[in-house]
Coordinates of C-alpha atoms in Angstrom, one line a residue:
M244 CA 57.5 -18.5 45.0
L245 CA 61.1 -17.4 44.5
P246 CA 62.6 -14.7 46.9
H247 CA 65.6 -12.8 45.5
G248 CA 68.8 -14.6 46.2
A249 CA 67.2 -17.9 47.2
S250 CA 67.3 -21.2 45.5
A251 CA 64.1 -23.0 44.4
E252 CA 64.7 -25.6 47.2
E253 CA 65.1 -22.9 49.8
V254 CA 62.0 -21.1 48.6
F255 CA 59.8 -24.2 48.7
D256 CA 61.2 -25.0 52.2
T257 CA 59.6 -21.8 53.3
R258 CA 56.3 -22.7 51.6
H259 CA 56.0 -26.3 52.7
A260 CA 53.9 -25.8 55.7
R261 CA 51.6 -23.2 54.0
R262 CA 49.8 -26.1 52.5
L263 CA 50.4 -29.0 54.9
A264 CA 49.8 -27.1 58.1
C265 CA 46.4 -26.0 56.9
S266 CA 45.3 -29.6 56.0
M267 CA 46.4 -31.8 58.9
H268 CA 43.5 -33.5 60.5
T269 CA 44.2 -37.0 61.9
T270 CA 41.6 -39.7 61.5
T271 CA 41.8 -43.1 61.8
A272 CA 41.0 -56.1 23.6
P273 CA 43.1 -53.1 22.9
F274 CA 43.6 -51.2 19.6
K275 CA 47.0 -49.5 19.2
H276 CA 47.6 -46.5 17.0
L277 CA 49.9 -43.6 16.5
P278 CA 49.8 -41.3 19.5
V279 CA 48.4 -37.8 19.5
I280 CA 51.4 -35.4 19.2
F281 CA 51.7 -32.4 21.5
F282 CA 54.0 -29.6 20.8
A283 CA 54.2 -26.1 22.3
G284 CA 50.6 -26.2 23.5
A285 CA 49.1 -27.3 20.3
V286 CA 47.4 -30.6 19.3
F287 CA 47.9 -31.6 15.8
A288 CA 45.2 -33.7 14.3
A289 CA 43.3 -34.0 11.0
A290 CA 40.4 -31.6 10.7
A291 CA 38.2 -34.4 9.3
P292 CA 36.8 -36.9 9.7
G293 CA 35.8 -36.5 13.3
I294 CA 33.3 -36.8 16.1
V295 CA 31.0 -33.7 16.0
R296 CA 29.2 -34.2 19.3
V297 CA 28.7 -36.7 22.2
H298 CA 25.5 -36.2 24.1
I299 CA 23.5 -38.1 26.8
E300 CA 19.9 -38.7 25.9
Q301 CA 18.1 -40.5 28.7
Q302 CA 19.7 -43.9 29.0
Q303 CA 21.7 -43.7 25.8
I304 CA 24.7 -41.8 24.5
L305 CA 24.3 -40.2 21.1
V306 CA 27.4 -39.9 19.0
E307 CA 27.4 -37.7 15.9
A308 CA 30.3 -37.9 13.5
S309 CA 31.6 -36.8 10.1
F310 CA 33.3 -39.2 7.8
A311 CA 33.0 -40.7 4.3
R312 CA 30.3 -43.3 3.8
N313 CA 32.7 -45.8 2.5
A314 CA 35.1 -45.4 5.5
E315 CA 35.5 -48.5 7.7
A316 CA 34.6 -46.3 10.8
G317 CA 34.2 -47.8 14.2
L318 CA 33.7 -46.3 17.6
L319 CA 36.3 -46.9 20.3
V320 CA 35.0 -46.5 23.8
S321 CA 37.8 -45.9 26.3
Q322 CA 37.7 -45.5 30.1
P323 CA 39.7 -42.6 31.6
H324 CA 42.6 -44.8 32.8
E325 CA 43.1 -46.5 29.4
E326 CA 45.9 -45.2 27.2
A327 CA 45.3 -43.8 23.7
G328 CA 44.1 -46.5 21.3
K329 CA 43.0 -48.9 24.0
G330 CA 39.4 -49.6 24.9
K331 CA 36.3 -51.4 23.6
L332 CA 35.2 -51.4 20.0
A333 CA 31.4 -50.8 20.1
K334 CA 29.2 -52.9 17.8
L335 CA 26.9 -50.4 16.1
E336 CA 25.3 -49.1 13.0
W337 CA 25.6 -45.6 11.7
N338 CA 22.5 -43.7 10.4
W339 CA 22.9 -40.8 8.1
D340 CA 21.1 -37.5 8.5
K341 CA 22.0 -34.5 6.4
G342 CA 25.5 -35.7 5.9
V343 CA 26.2 -36.5 9.5
A344 CA 26.6 -40.1 10.8
V345 CA 24.6 -40.8 14.0
T346 CA 24.8 -43.8 16.3
R347 CA 23.7 -44.6 19.8
I348 CA 25.1 -46.8 22.5
N349 CA 23.7 -47.7 25.9
R350 CA 24.8 -45.4 28.7
H351 CA 25.4 -48.3 31.0
D352 CA 27.6 -51.2 30.0
G353 CA 26.8 -53.7 32.7
R354 CA 27.6 -51.6 35.8
R355 CA 29.9 -49.2 34.0
D356 CA 28.7 -45.7 33.3
N357 CA 29.8 -44.8 29.8
A358 CA 29.2 -41.2 30.5
F359 CA 32.7 -41.1 32.0
C360 CA 34.3 -42.6 28.9
R361 CA 35.9 -40.9 25.8
F362 CA 34.9 -41.8 22.3
Q363 CA 37.0 -42.0 19.2
L364 CA 36.6 -42.9 15.5
I365 CA 39.0 -45.6 14.4
N366 CA 39.4 -47.7 11.3
E367 CA 37.8 -51.0 12.2
T368 CA 40.4 -53.1 10.2
S369 CA 43.6 -51.4 11.2
G370 CA 42.7 -49.8 14.5
R371 CA 44.2 -46.5 13.4
P372 CA 42.6 -43.4 14.7
L373 CA 40.4 -41.3 12.4
S374 CA 39.8 -38.5 14.8
Q375 CA 40.5 -37.0 18.2
S376 CA 38.8 -38.6 21.3
R377 CA 35.8 -36.7 22.6
W378 CA 33.9 -36.8 25.9
V379 CA 30.3 -36.3 26.9
E380 CA 29.4 -32.7 26.6
N381 CA 26.1 -32.4 28.4
I382 CA 26.6 -34.2 31.7
E383 CA 24.5 -31.4 33.3
S384 CA 21.4 -33.0 31.7
I385 CA 21.4 -35.8 34.3
A386 CA 22.1 -33.6 37.3
P387 CA 19.4 -34.0 40.1
R388 CA 20.1 -30.5 41.5
T389 CA 19.8 -27.2 39.8
Q390 CA 19.1 -24.7 42.7
A391 CA 21.3 -21.7 42.7
F392 CA 24.1 -21.3 45.2
P393 CA 24.0 -18.2 47.4
T394 CA 26.1 -15.4 45.9
A395 CA 29.1 -14.0 47.7
R396 CA 28.6 -10.8 49.6
G397 CA 32.1 -9.5 48.9
I398 CA 35.5 -10.6 47.7
K399 CA 37.2 -10.6 51.1
G400 CA 38.3 -14.2 52.1
L401 CA 40.6 -16.1 54.4
Q402 CA 42.1 -19.6 54.5
C403 CA 43.8 -21.7 57.2
I404 CA 41.1 -20.3 59.6
E405 CA 42.0 -21.3 63.2
D406 CA 39.1 -19.6 64.9
I407 CA 35.8 -19.3 63.0
D408 CA 34.4 -16.9 65.5
D409 CA 37.3 -14.5 64.9
A410 CA 37.1 -14.9 61.2
L411 CA 33.4 -14.0 61.3
R412 CA 34.2 -10.9 63.5
L413 CA 36.6 -9.9 60.8
G414 CA 33.7 -9.9 58.3
V415 CA 35.0 -12.8 56.1
K416 CA 32.8 -13.3 53.0
Q417 CA 34.7 -16.2 51.5
A418 CA 36.8 -19.1 52.8
A419 CA 39.0 -21.8 51.3
L420 CA 39.3 -25.2 53.0
N421 CA 41.8 -27.9 52.2
V422 CA 40.5 -31.4 51.5
T423 CA 43.1 -34.1 51.2
L424 CA 42.0 -37.4 49.5
D425 CA 44.3 -39.5 51.7
Q426 CA 42.4 -38.3 54.8
L427 CA 39.0 -38.5 53.1
V428 CA 39.1 -41.9 51.4
D429 CA 39.1 -45.1 53.5
W430 CA 40.3 -47.2 50.7
K431 CA 40.9 -50.3 52.8
A432 CA 37.2 -50.5 53.9
N433 CA 34.3 -52.3 52.2
S434 CA 31.6 -50.5 54.0
G435 CA 31.1 -47.7 56.5
Q436 CA 29.0 -44.8 57.6
F437 CA 29.9 -42.8 54.5
S438 CA 30.3 -44.5 51.1
R439 CA 29.3 -44.2 47.5
Q440 CA 28.7 -46.7 44.7
V441 CA 30.8 -46.2 41.6
D442 CA 30.4 -48.6 38.7
G443 CA 29.1 -51.3 41.1
K444 CA 32.0 -50.9 43.6
T445 CA 31.9 -49.2 47.0
V446 CA 34.2 -46.3 47.8
C447 CA 34.3 -45.5 51.5
F448 CA 35.2 -42.4 53.5
H449 CA 36.6 -41.7 56.9
A450 CA 33.7 -40.6 59.2
G451 CA 35.9 -38.5 61.4
Y452 CA 37.2 -36.4 58.5
V453 CA 33.8 -36.0 57.0
T454 CA 32.5 -34.8 60.3
Y455 CA 35.4 -32.3 60.5
I456 CA 34.6 -30.9 57.0
D457 CA 30.9 -30.6 58.0
S458 CA 31.7 -28.7 61.1
Q459 CA 33.7 -26.1 59.2
L460 CA 31.4 -25.7 56.2
K461 CA 28.2 -25.6 58.2
R462 CA 29.3 -22.8 60.5
L463 CA 30.7 -20.7 57.6
T464 CA 27.6 -21.4 55.4
D465 CA 25.2 -20.4 58.1
A466 CA 27.1 -17.1 58.5
G467 CA 26.7 -16.4 54.7
V468 CA 30.3 -17.3 53.7
M469 CA 31.0 -18.7 50.3
N470 CA 33.3 -21.7 50.5
S471 CA 35.9 -23.2 48.2
L472 CA 37.4 -26.7 48.6
I473 CA 41.1 -27.1 47.7
I474 CA 41.2 -30.8 46.8
Y475 CA 44.6 -32.4 46.6
N476 CA 46.4 -35.6 47.3
R477 CA 49.1 -36.2 49.9
I478 CA 51.2 -39.3 49.2
P479 CA 52.7 -41.9 51.6
G480 CA 56.3 -43.0 51.8
S481 CA 55.4 -46.3 50.1
R482 CA 52.7 -47.3 47.7
G483 CA 51.3 -49.9 50.0
G484 CA 48.5 -50.9 47.6
S485 CA 46.8 -47.5 47.8
P486 CA 44.7 -46.6 44.7
L487 CA 45.3 -42.9 45.5
V488 CA 49.0 -43.0 44.4
H489 CA 49.8 -42.3 40.8
P490 CA 52.3 -44.8 39.3
G491 CA 54.5 -41.9 38.2
S492 CA 54.8 -40.2 41.6
D493 CA 58.3 -40.2 42.9
L494 CA 57.8 -41.3 46.4
A495 CA 61.5 -41.2 47.3
N496 CA 62.2 -37.7 46.2
S497 CA 58.8 -35.8 46.2
P498 CA 59.7 -32.7 48.2
F499 CA 56.5 -32.2 50.1
R500 CA 54.6 -35.5 49.7
V501 CA 51.9 -34.0 47.5
G502 CA 51.1 -36.1 44.4
A503 CA 49.0 -36.2 41.3
F504 CA 45.6 -37.8 41.4
N505 CA 45.7 -41.3 40.2
L506 CA 43.8 -41.6 37.0
A507 CA 46.2 -44.2 35.6
T508 CA 44.4 -47.3 37.0
E509 CA 40.8 -48.4 37.0
E510 CA 40.6 -48.5 40.8
G511 CA 42.3 -45.1 41.0
V512 CA 39.7 -43.5 38.7
R513 CA 36.9 -45.1 40.6
T514 CA 38.2 -43.9 43.9
Y515 CA 38.9 -40.3 42.7
R516 CA 35.5 -40.1 41.0
G517 CA 33.8 -41.4 44.1
A518 CA 35.5 -38.8 46.2
I519 CA 34.5 -35.9 43.9
E520 CA 30.9 -37.2 43.6
F521 CA 30.7 -37.6 47.4
L522 CA 31.8 -34.0 48.0
A523 CA 29.5 -32.7 45.3
E524 CA 26.5 -34.6 46.7
R525 CA 27.1 -33.7 50.3
Y526 CA 28.0 -30.0 49.9
S527 CA 25.6 -28.9 47.2
D528 CA 22.4 -29.8 49.2
P529 CA 20.9 -26.7 51.0
E530 CA 18.7 -29.0 53.0
G531 CA 21.4 -31.4 54.1
G532 CA 22.7 -29.5 57.0
H533 CA 26.3 -30.0 56.1
G534 CA 27.2 -26.7 54.6
L535 CA 27.8 -25.7 51.0
A536 CA 30.8 -25.5 48.8
K537 CA 30.4 -23.9 45.3
R538 CA 34.0 -24.1 44.1
F539 CA 36.2 -27.2 43.8
I540 CA 39.9 -26.4 43.2
I541 CA 41.5 -29.5 41.6
G542 CA 45.0 -29.8 42.8
N543 CA 47.5 -27.1 43.8
E544 CA 50.0 -25.0 41.7
I545 CA 50.0 -27.5 38.9
Q546 CA 52.7 -25.9 36.8
S547 CA 55.1 -26.5 39.6
H548 CA 54.2 -30.2 39.5
W549 CA 57.4 -31.6 41.0
H550 CA 56.5 -29.9 44.3
W551 CA 52.8 -29.8 44.4
Y552 CA 51.4 -32.4 41.9
N553 CA 54.2 -34.9 41.8
L554 CA 54.2 -37.2 38.7
G555 CA 58.0 -37.8 38.9
E556 CA 60.1 -36.2 36.2
M557 CA 57.8 -35.9 33.2
P558 CA 57.7 -34.0 29.9
R559 CA 55.5 -30.9 30.3
Q560 CA 53.0 -32.0 27.6
Q561 CA 52.4 -35.3 29.4
V562 CA 51.9 -33.5 32.7
V563 CA 49.1 -31.3 31.2
K564 CA 47.6 -34.4 29.5
E565 CA 47.5 -36.2 32.9
Y566 CA 46.0 -33.3 34.7
H567 CA 43.4 -32.8 31.9
K568 CA 42.0 -36.2 32.7
A569 CA 41.7 -35.3 36.4
L570 CA 40.0 -32.0 35.6
R571 CA 37.7 -33.7 33.0
V572 CA 36.6 -36.5 35.4
A573 CA 36.0 -34.0 38.2
H574 CA 33.8 -31.9 35.9
L575 CA 31.8 -34.9 34.8
A576 CA 31.5 -36.1 38.5
A577 CA 30.5 -32.8 40.0
H578 CA 28.3 -31.5 37.2
G579 CA 26.5 -34.8 37.0
I580 CA 25.2 -33.9 40.5
H581 CA 25.0 -30.1 40.4
P582 CA 26.0 -28.0 37.3
G583 CA 26.5 -24.9 39.6
I584 CA 29.6 -26.3 41.1
Q585 CA 32.6 -24.5 39.6
L586 CA 35.8 -26.4 38.8
Y587 CA 39.1 -24.5 39.1
I588 CA 42.7 -25.1 38.1
S589 CA 45.4 -23.9 40.4
L590 CA 48.4 -21.8 39.4
D591 CA 51.2 -20.0 41.2
H592 CA 52.5 -16.6 40.1
H593 CA 55.1 -17.8 37.6
W594 CA 53.8 -16.9 34.1
S595 CA 56.4 -16.9 31.3
A596 CA 59.0 -18.1 33.9
Q597 CA 59.0 -21.3 35.9
V598 CA 60.4 -22.5 39.2
G599 CA 63.9 -23.9 38.6
S600 CA 65.4 -24.8 35.3
N601 CA 64.5 -28.5 34.9
P602 CA 61.8 -28.8 32.2
L603 CA 60.8 -32.2 33.6
R604 CA 59.8 -30.6 37.0
G605 CA 57.9 -27.5 36.0
M606 CA 56.7 -25.2 33.3
P607 CA 55.5 -21.6 32.9
G608 CA 51.9 -20.9 33.9
R609 CA 51.1 -19.5 30.5
Y610 CA 52.3 -22.7 28.7
F611 CA 50.2 -24.8 31.1
I612 CA 47.0 -22.8 30.6
E613 CA 47.4 -22.6 26.8
T614 CA 48.1 -26.3 26.4
L615 CA 45.2 -27.3 28.8
N616 CA 42.8 -25.0 26.8
T617 CA 43.8 -26.8 23.5
L618 CA 43.3 -30.2 25.0
V619 CA 39.9 -29.3 26.6
K620 CA 38.6 -27.9 23.3
A621 CA 39.8 -30.9 21.3
G622 CA 37.9 -33.2 23.7
G623 CA 34.8 -31.1 24.0
N624 CA 34.9 -27.7 25.8
F625 CA 33.6 -27.2 29.3
D626 CA 33.6 -24.5 31.9
W627 CA 36.9 -24.7 33.9
H628 CA 38.1 -21.6 35.8
V629 CA 41.3 -20.3 37.3
A630 CA 42.4 -20.2 41.0
F631 CA 45.6 -18.0 41.0
H632 CA 48.2 -17.2 43.6
P633 CA 49.7 -13.7 42.9
Y634 CA 52.2 -13.6 45.8
P635 CA 54.8 -10.8 45.6
E636 CA 57.8 -11.9 43.6
N637 CA 59.8 -12.1 46.9
L638 CA 57.8 -13.7 49.6
F639 CA 59.8 -11.9 52.3
D640 CA 59.2 -8.5 50.8
P641 CA 55.5 -7.4 50.9
R642 CA 56.2 -4.3 48.9
T643 CA 54.7 -5.9 45.8
W644 CA 54.3 -2.6 44.0
E645 CA 58.1 -2.6 43.6
D646 CA 58.1 -6.0 41.8
T647 CA 60.4 -5.8 38.7
S648 CA 59.4 -9.2 37.1
A649 CA 55.7 -8.2 37.0
T650 CA 55.2 -6.2 33.8
A651 CA 52.2 -5.0 31.8
S652 CA 52.6 -7.7 29.1
F653 CA 51.3 -11.1 28.3
D654 CA 55.0 -12.2 28.3
T655 CA 55.5 -11.0 31.9
K656 CA 57.7 -13.4 34.0
K657 CA 55.3 -13.3 36.9
I658 CA 51.8 -12.1 37.6
T659 CA 51.6 -10.4 41.0
F660 CA 49.2 -7.8 42.4
K661 CA 51.3 -5.1 40.6
N662 CA 50.1 -6.4 37.2
I663 CA 47.1 -8.5 38.2
Q664 CA 45.0 -7.0 35.3
I665 CA 47.1 -9.2 32.9
L666 CA 45.4 -12.4 34.0
P667 CA 41.7 -11.5 33.2
A668 CA 42.8 -9.7 30.1
F669 CA 44.6 -12.8 28.9
L670 CA 41.6 -15.0 29.6
R671 CA 39.2 -12.7 27.8
Q672 CA 40.9 -13.6 24.5
P673 CA 38.3 -15.4 22.2
R674 CA 40.3 -18.7 22.2
F675 CA 39.7 -19.1 26.0
L676 CA 36.0 -18.4 26.1
H677 CA 33.3 -21.0 26.9
K678 CA 29.9 -20.3 25.5
S679 CA 31.1 -16.7 24.7
K680 CA 31.9 -16.1 28.4
P681 CA 35.4 -15.7 29.9
R682 CA 36.8 -18.1 32.6
R683 CA 36.2 -16.8 36.1
I684 CA 39.1 -16.0 38.4
I685 CA 39.6 -16.3 42.1
L686 CA 42.7 -15.5 44.1
S687 CA 42.7 -18.5 46.3
E688 CA 46.0 -18.2 48.2
Q689 CA 48.4 -15.3 48.7
G690 CA 49.8 -13.4 51.7
F691 CA 52.2 -10.8 52.9
H692 CA 55.1 -11.1 55.2
S693 CA 55.5 -9.0 58.3
A694 CA 59.3 -8.3 58.5
D695 CA 61.3 -7.3 61.5
G696 CA 61.8 -3.6 62.2
I697 CA 59.7 -0.5 62.6
N698 CA 58.1 -0.7 59.2
G699 CA 57.4 -4.4 59.1
E700 CA 53.8 -4.4 60.1
T701 CA 53.0 -1.2 58.2
D702 CA 54.4 -2.6 55.0
Q703 CA 52.4 -5.8 55.5
A704 CA 49.2 -3.8 56.0
A705 CA 50.0 -1.5 53.1
A706 CA 50.5 -4.5 50.9
Y707 CA 47.1 -5.9 51.7
A708 CA 45.5 -2.4 51.1
Y709 CA 47.3 -2.1 47.8
A710 CA 46.3 -5.6 46.7
Y711 CA 42.7 -5.2 47.8
Y712 CA 42.4 -1.9 45.9
R713 CA 43.9 -3.4 42.8
V714 CA 41.5 -6.4 42.9
R715 CA 38.5 -4.1 43.5
H716 CA 39.4 -2.2 40.4
T717 CA 40.0 -5.2 38.2
G718 CA 37.0 -6.9 36.5
G719 CA 36.6 -10.6 36.4
I720 CA 38.0 -11.5 39.8
D721 CA 35.5 -13.1 42.2
A722 CA 37.5 -13.6 45.4
F723 CA 40.6 -12.4 47.2
I724 CA 41.4 -15.1 49.8
L725 CA 44.2 -14.2 52.1
H726 CA 46.8 -16.7 53.5
R727 CA 46.8 -16.8 56.5
H728 CA 44.8 -16.3 59.7
V729 CA 47.6 -16.9 62.2
D730 CA 51.4 -17.3 61.7
H731 CA 52.6 -20.9 61.5
P732 CA 56.1 -21.8 62.8
G733 CA 56.8 -24.2 59.9
E734 CA 56.7 -21.6 57.1
G735 CA 60.5 -21.0 57.0
G736 CA 60.4 -17.7 58.8
L737 CA 57.5 -16.2 56.9
R738 CA 55.0 -14.3 59.1
L739 CA 51.9 -14.1 56.9
G740 CA 49.2 -14.0 59.6
L741 CA 46.8 -11.4 60.6
R742 CA 47.8 -12.5 64.1
S743 CA 51.1 -13.5 65.6
R744 CA 51.1 -16.9 67.3
H745 CA 53.7 -15.9 69.9
D746 CA 51.6 -13.4 71.9
D747 CA 48.2 -14.0 70.3
G748 CA 48.4 -10.3 69.3
V749 CA 47.0 -8.7 66.2
R750 CA 49.0 -6.8 63.7
Q751 CA 48.2 -3.6 61.9
I752 CA 46.9 -5.7 58.9
Y753 CA 44.2 -7.1 61.2
D754 CA 42.2 -3.9 61.3
V755 CA 42.8 -3.1 57.7
F756 CA 41.5 -6.5 56.7
R757 CA 38.5 -6.1 59.0
R758 CA 37.5 -2.9 57.4
A759 CA 37.9 -4.2 53.8
D760 CA 34.6 -4.9 52.2
T761 CA 32.9 -2.3 54.4
V762 CA 31.7 1.2 53.5
G763 CA 34.6 2.6 55.4
W764 CA 37.4 0.8 53.5
P765 CA 38.7 3.8 51.5
E766 CA 39.2 5.8 54.7
A767 CA 40.9 2.8 56.4
F768 CA 43.3 2.4 53.5
K769 CA 44.4 6.1 53.3
F770 CA 47.6 5.4 55.4

């Protein structure tokens, strides 16, 4: 988030602890072919032949395809970590029904679950691709749970909660909690109190961290709060054999030690999938006594990947492709347990602009979302959603109604609360719909600075009132989750809290926030 007159490095220094301070909890035979070409958010591929559908039917996977009967068409089955053109050629026969070729393979290949693989038509002789890869499209059919999650009682939310009792007194209806894979996964262990079997291998989890998440989610759930998990991946100073570290992450230069999920190795996929399945299993069970989490936010501010999803310096098309795999596997893992869990991508407020000028370190949010949408539809559409961060254009100036880079256009440089209506309008375009419905939107992280001087607290409170009013009058936004509960000293001078840490005092915004989502909110906002 770029304040006027500040460099990207200075800005991100002010933002560093926003994320990390909320999350700290200490606990102990391949076929090669021409690559798919990405350009400006589009995927170029022949319209035919192609795979029409990939569905699970009991213990088999049904593949329907369209190609000429005399074609030497084979089916390449690739695991998520395998590069394009690599995988296992399935031995099968095609049956024809009304011009469509149909075949079936076993869902389980030994201990491997083929429901997490992608499928591609290739020429059996040359190994050249005949179509795009596609993924299973009805993973929900195997889900053991279908009960509805409780609905949110309002849009008002809070993150980085330091005192749950205080948050509940404030009338919080929604909350967002950080979950870091490096604290959750005990990748050095072979057994433990908490574990999950994935493709015949055991993925273990740190008991202390699981207990910590339980303690937060249970109290909030019991109070009727809807919870979102912000799932991301801190990276160590050295790889050290960790399956969590993506091979592309720049460990020496990553600004804030936050990296991409590792879906580039078999063990990395297994560990990541195990973590998502564990969270989905544990926090979608209303009888489990651990609390509920309906929303999984996969990563953080992905278009600014150098800072918040580090893959090293990488072309933007490849970044989106890498993230698509993480989102796709998360969808399959979570919806294979409960289809009511919602998967969200995370974006900052840069839209047609980007942080910095290096195209290998970031991209505009619009480019990211358009390219991701194209990839998802090519591989089989599914219901991803958007977690957006519409901070003011200058983090040190809460008067977001004065933002000049936020215009009423799809080409706006930034989307802030001044032009927040642009985001749902953009996503209502037919090309972004899933089953004729638009993607849902939550505002999962944004806050307002309390500056020095006589008007500092008033401007902060007014900014929240303005933003709340704008969201209440904009359709398609399900949550407005404020950052943060209490100031943190590591946020580069930003004072974003409802409370000050210095004297434990409350600011003017505290009472405005408390009265939001109540019948008296219009009166409270008149100032």
